[in-house]
mmCIF file of C-alpha atoms in Angstrom:
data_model
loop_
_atom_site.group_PDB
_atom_site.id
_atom_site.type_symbol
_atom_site.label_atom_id
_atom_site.label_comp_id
_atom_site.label_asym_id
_atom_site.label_seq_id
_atom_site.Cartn_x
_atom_site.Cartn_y
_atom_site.Cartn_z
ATOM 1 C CA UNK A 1 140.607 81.785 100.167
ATOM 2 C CA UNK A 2 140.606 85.293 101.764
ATOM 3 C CA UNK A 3 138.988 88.681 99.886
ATOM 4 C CA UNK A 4 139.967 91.891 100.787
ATOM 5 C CA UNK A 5 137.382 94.679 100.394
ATOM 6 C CA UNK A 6 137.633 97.697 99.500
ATOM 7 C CA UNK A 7 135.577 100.453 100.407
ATOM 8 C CA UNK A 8 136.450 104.207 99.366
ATOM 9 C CA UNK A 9 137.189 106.401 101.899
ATOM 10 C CA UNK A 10 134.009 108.728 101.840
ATOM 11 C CA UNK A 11 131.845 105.811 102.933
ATOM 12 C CA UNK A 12 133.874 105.792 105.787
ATOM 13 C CA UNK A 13 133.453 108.656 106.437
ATOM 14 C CA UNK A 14 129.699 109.193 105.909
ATOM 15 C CA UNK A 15 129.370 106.594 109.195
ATOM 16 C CA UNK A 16 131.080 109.179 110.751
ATOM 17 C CA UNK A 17 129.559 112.554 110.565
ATOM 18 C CA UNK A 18 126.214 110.554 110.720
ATOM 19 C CA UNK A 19 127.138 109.841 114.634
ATOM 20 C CA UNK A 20 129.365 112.959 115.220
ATOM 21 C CA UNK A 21 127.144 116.045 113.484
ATOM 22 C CA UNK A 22 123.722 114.939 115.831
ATOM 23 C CA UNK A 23 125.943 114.589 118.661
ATOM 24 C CA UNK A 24 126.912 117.898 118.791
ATOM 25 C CA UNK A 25 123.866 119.469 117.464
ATOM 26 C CA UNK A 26 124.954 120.402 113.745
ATOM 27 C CA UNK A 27 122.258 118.412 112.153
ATOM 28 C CA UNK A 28 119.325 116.014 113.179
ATOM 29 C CA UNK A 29 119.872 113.599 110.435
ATOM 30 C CA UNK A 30 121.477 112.649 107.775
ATOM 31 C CA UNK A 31 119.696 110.357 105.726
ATOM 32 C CA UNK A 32 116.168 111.275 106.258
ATOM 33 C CA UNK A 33 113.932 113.805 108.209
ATOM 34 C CA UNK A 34 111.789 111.390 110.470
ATOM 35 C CA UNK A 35 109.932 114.420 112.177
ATOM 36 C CA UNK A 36 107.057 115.201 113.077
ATOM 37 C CA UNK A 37 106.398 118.956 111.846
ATOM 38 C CA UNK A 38 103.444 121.415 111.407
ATOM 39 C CA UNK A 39 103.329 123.386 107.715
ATOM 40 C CA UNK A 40 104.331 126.480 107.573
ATOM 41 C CA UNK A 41 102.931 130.082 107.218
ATOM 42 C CA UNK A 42 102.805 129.928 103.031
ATOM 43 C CA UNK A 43 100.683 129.139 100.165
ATOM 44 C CA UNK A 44 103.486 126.262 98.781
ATOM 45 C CA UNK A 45 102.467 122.860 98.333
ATOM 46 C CA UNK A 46 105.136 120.418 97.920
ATOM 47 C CA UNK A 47 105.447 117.486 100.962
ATOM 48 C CA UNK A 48 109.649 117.117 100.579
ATOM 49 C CA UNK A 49 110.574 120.918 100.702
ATOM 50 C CA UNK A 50 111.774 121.196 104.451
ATOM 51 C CA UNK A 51 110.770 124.970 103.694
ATOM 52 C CA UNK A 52 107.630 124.351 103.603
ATOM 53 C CA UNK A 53 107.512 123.286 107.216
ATOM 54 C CA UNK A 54 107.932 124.764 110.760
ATOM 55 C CA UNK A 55 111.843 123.884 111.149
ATOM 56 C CA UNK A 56 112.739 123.305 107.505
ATOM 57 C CA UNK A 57 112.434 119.584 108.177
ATOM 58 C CA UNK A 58 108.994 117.521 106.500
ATOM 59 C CA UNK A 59 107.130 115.385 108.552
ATOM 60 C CA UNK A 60 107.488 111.599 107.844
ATOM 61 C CA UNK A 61 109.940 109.339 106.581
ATOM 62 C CA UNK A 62 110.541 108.427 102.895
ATOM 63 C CA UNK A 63 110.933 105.249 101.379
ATOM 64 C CA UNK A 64 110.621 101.819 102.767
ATOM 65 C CA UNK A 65 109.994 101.891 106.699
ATOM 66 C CA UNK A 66 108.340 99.438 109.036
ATOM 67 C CA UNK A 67 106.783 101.868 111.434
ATOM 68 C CA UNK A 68 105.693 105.970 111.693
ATOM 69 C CA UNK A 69 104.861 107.946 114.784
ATOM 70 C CA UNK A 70 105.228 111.196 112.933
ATOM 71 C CA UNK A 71 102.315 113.570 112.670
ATOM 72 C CA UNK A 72 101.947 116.164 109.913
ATOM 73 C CA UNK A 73 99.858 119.082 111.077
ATOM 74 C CA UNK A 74 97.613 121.433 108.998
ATOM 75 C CA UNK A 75 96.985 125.226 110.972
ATOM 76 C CA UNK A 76 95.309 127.985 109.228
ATOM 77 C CA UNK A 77 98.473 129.437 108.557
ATOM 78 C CA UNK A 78 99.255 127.599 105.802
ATOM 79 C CA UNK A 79 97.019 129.386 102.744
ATOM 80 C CA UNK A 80 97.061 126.531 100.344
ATOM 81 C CA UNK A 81 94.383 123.755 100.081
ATOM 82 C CA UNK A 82 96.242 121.506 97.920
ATOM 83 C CA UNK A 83 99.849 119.428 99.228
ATOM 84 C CA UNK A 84 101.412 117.446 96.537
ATOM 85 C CA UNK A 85 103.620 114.058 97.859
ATOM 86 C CA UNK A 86 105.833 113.852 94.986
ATOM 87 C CA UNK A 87 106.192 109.851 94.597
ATOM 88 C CA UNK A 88 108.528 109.990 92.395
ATOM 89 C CA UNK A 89 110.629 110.972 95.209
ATOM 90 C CA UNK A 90 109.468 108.304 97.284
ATOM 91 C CA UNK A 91 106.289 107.114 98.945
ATOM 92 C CA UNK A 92 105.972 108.510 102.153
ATOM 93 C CA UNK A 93 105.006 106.729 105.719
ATOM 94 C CA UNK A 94 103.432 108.580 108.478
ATOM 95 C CA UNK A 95 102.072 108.094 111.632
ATOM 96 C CA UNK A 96 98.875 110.432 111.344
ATOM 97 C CA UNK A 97 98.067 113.594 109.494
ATOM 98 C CA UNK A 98 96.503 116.228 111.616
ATOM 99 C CA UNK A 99 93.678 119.073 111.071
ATOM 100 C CA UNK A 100 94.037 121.632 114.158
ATOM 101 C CA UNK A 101 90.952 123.625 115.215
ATOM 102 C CA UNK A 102 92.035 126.491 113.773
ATOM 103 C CA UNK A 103 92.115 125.279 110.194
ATOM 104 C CA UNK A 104 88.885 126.607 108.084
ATOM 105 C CA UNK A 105 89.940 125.904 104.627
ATOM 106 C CA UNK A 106 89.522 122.235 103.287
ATOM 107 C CA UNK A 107 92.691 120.223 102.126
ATOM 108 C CA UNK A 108 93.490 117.942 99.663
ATOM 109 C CA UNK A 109 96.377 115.599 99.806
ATOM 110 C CA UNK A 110 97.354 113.529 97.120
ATOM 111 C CA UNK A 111 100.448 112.325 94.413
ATOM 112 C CA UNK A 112 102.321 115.507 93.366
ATOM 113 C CA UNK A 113 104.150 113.229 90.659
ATOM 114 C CA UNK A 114 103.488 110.825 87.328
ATOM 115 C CA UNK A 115 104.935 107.809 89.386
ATOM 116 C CA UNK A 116 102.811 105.503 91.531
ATOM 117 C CA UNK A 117 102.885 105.736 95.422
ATOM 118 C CA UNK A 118 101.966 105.124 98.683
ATOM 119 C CA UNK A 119 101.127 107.131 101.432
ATOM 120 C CA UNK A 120 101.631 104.664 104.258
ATOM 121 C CA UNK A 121 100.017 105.696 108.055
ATOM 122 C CA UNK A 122 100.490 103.367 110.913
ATOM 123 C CA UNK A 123 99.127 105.151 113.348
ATOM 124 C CA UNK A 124 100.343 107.104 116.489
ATOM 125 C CA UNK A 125 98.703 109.037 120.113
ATOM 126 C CA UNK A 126 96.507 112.290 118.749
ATOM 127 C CA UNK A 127 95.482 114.206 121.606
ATOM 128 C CA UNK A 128 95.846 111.115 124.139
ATOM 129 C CA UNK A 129 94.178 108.879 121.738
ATOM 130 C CA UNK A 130 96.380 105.658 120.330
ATOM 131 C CA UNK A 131 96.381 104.681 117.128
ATOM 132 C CA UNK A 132 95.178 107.449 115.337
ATOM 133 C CA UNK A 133 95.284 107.775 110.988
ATOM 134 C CA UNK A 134 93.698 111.019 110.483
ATOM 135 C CA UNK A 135 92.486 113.628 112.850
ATOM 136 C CA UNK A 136 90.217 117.217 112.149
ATOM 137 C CA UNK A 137 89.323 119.279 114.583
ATOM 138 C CA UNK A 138 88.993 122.233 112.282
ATOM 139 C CA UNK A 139 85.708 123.344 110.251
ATOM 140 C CA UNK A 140 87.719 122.572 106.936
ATOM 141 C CA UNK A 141 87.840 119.437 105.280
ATOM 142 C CA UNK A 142 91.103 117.061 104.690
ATOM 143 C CA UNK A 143 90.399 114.963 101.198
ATOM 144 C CA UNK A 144 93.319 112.153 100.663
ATOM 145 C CA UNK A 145 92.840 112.355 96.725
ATOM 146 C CA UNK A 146 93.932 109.390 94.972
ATOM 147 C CA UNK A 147 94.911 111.431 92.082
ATOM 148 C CA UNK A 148 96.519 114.890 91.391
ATOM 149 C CA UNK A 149 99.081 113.910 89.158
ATOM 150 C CA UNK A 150 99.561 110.636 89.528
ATOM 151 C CA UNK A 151 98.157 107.623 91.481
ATOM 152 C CA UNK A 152 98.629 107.559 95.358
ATOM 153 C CA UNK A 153 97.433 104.749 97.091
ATOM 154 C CA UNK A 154 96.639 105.059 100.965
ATOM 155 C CA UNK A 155 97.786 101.819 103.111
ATOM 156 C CA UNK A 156 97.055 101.366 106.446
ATOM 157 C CA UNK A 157 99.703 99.849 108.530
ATOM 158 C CA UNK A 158 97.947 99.554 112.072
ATOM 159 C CA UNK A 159 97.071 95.760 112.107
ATOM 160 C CA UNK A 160 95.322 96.654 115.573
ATOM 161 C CA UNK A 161 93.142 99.863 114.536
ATOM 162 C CA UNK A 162 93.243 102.768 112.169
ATOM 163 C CA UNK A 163 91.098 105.449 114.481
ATOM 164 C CA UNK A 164 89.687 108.616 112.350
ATOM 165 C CA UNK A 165 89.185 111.399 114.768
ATOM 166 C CA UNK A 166 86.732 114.134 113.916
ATOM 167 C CA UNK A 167 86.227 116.953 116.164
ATOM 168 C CA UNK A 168 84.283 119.986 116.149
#
């Protein structure tokens, strides 16, 4: 017996502005940011506003992924101390998140949202080191808080090693 499928024409093309628009420089991506990216000059906190971030595009990719290499960075130009990862969105993987020495202020990273999450690192080269989770070379701390909102847990993906670089 034979089926014929049918699949609408937007899905169609989808496929193909997600291999023509990066091509030609329109747009990086389509379905999800996969970037590594350093927050911006403002006193925001929200993790999936591209705004928010050197570029307009968030560091990390959301959802289900089975490797990161993207590192979030942390200056002193950002004038917050609190970033909210809104699970409810989606958990977020990440290669390593990243204190630079100019950073003073601590920072607490946690679940922006009521819905469960994860924040999911798997490691990635910091300053010529491999596998690195979490790195501060600034004065101020960087607290992964397992609750702001809601609970956020921390996994860590690196079956080899999950190095913690502190610097100062």
């Amino acid at each position: 017996m034979n089926t014929l499928q049918i699949v609408p024409w937007y899905s169609y093309l989808h496929q193909i502005l997600k291999i023509i628009l990066p091509a030609i420089g329109l747009i990086g991506k389509i379905d999800a940011q996969n970037v590594s990216a350093t927050w911006g000059a403002n006193g925001n906190s929200a993790w999936y506003t591209g705004g928010n971030w050197s570029g307009a595009l968030y560091a990390g990719t959301p959802g289900a992924a089975t490797s990161n290499s993207n590192v979030a960075t942390f200056t002193n130009t950002f004038t917050a101390t609190t970033v909210g990862i809104n699970m409810g969105t989606a958990s977020l993987n990440l290669g390593a998140l990243v204190v630079d020495n100019t950073r003073v202020s601590p920072i607490s990273v946690g679940n922006s949202s009521g819905t469960a999450g994860s924040l999911r690192l798997y490691g990635t080269v910091v300053s010529g080191v491999s596998n690195v989770i979490l790195s501060n070379s600034g004065t101020g701390t960087l607290t992964l808080q397992a609750a702001q909102n809601g609970i956020m847990g921390v996994s860590l993906e690196n079956g080899a090693n999950n190095i913690i670089s502190i610097e100062s």
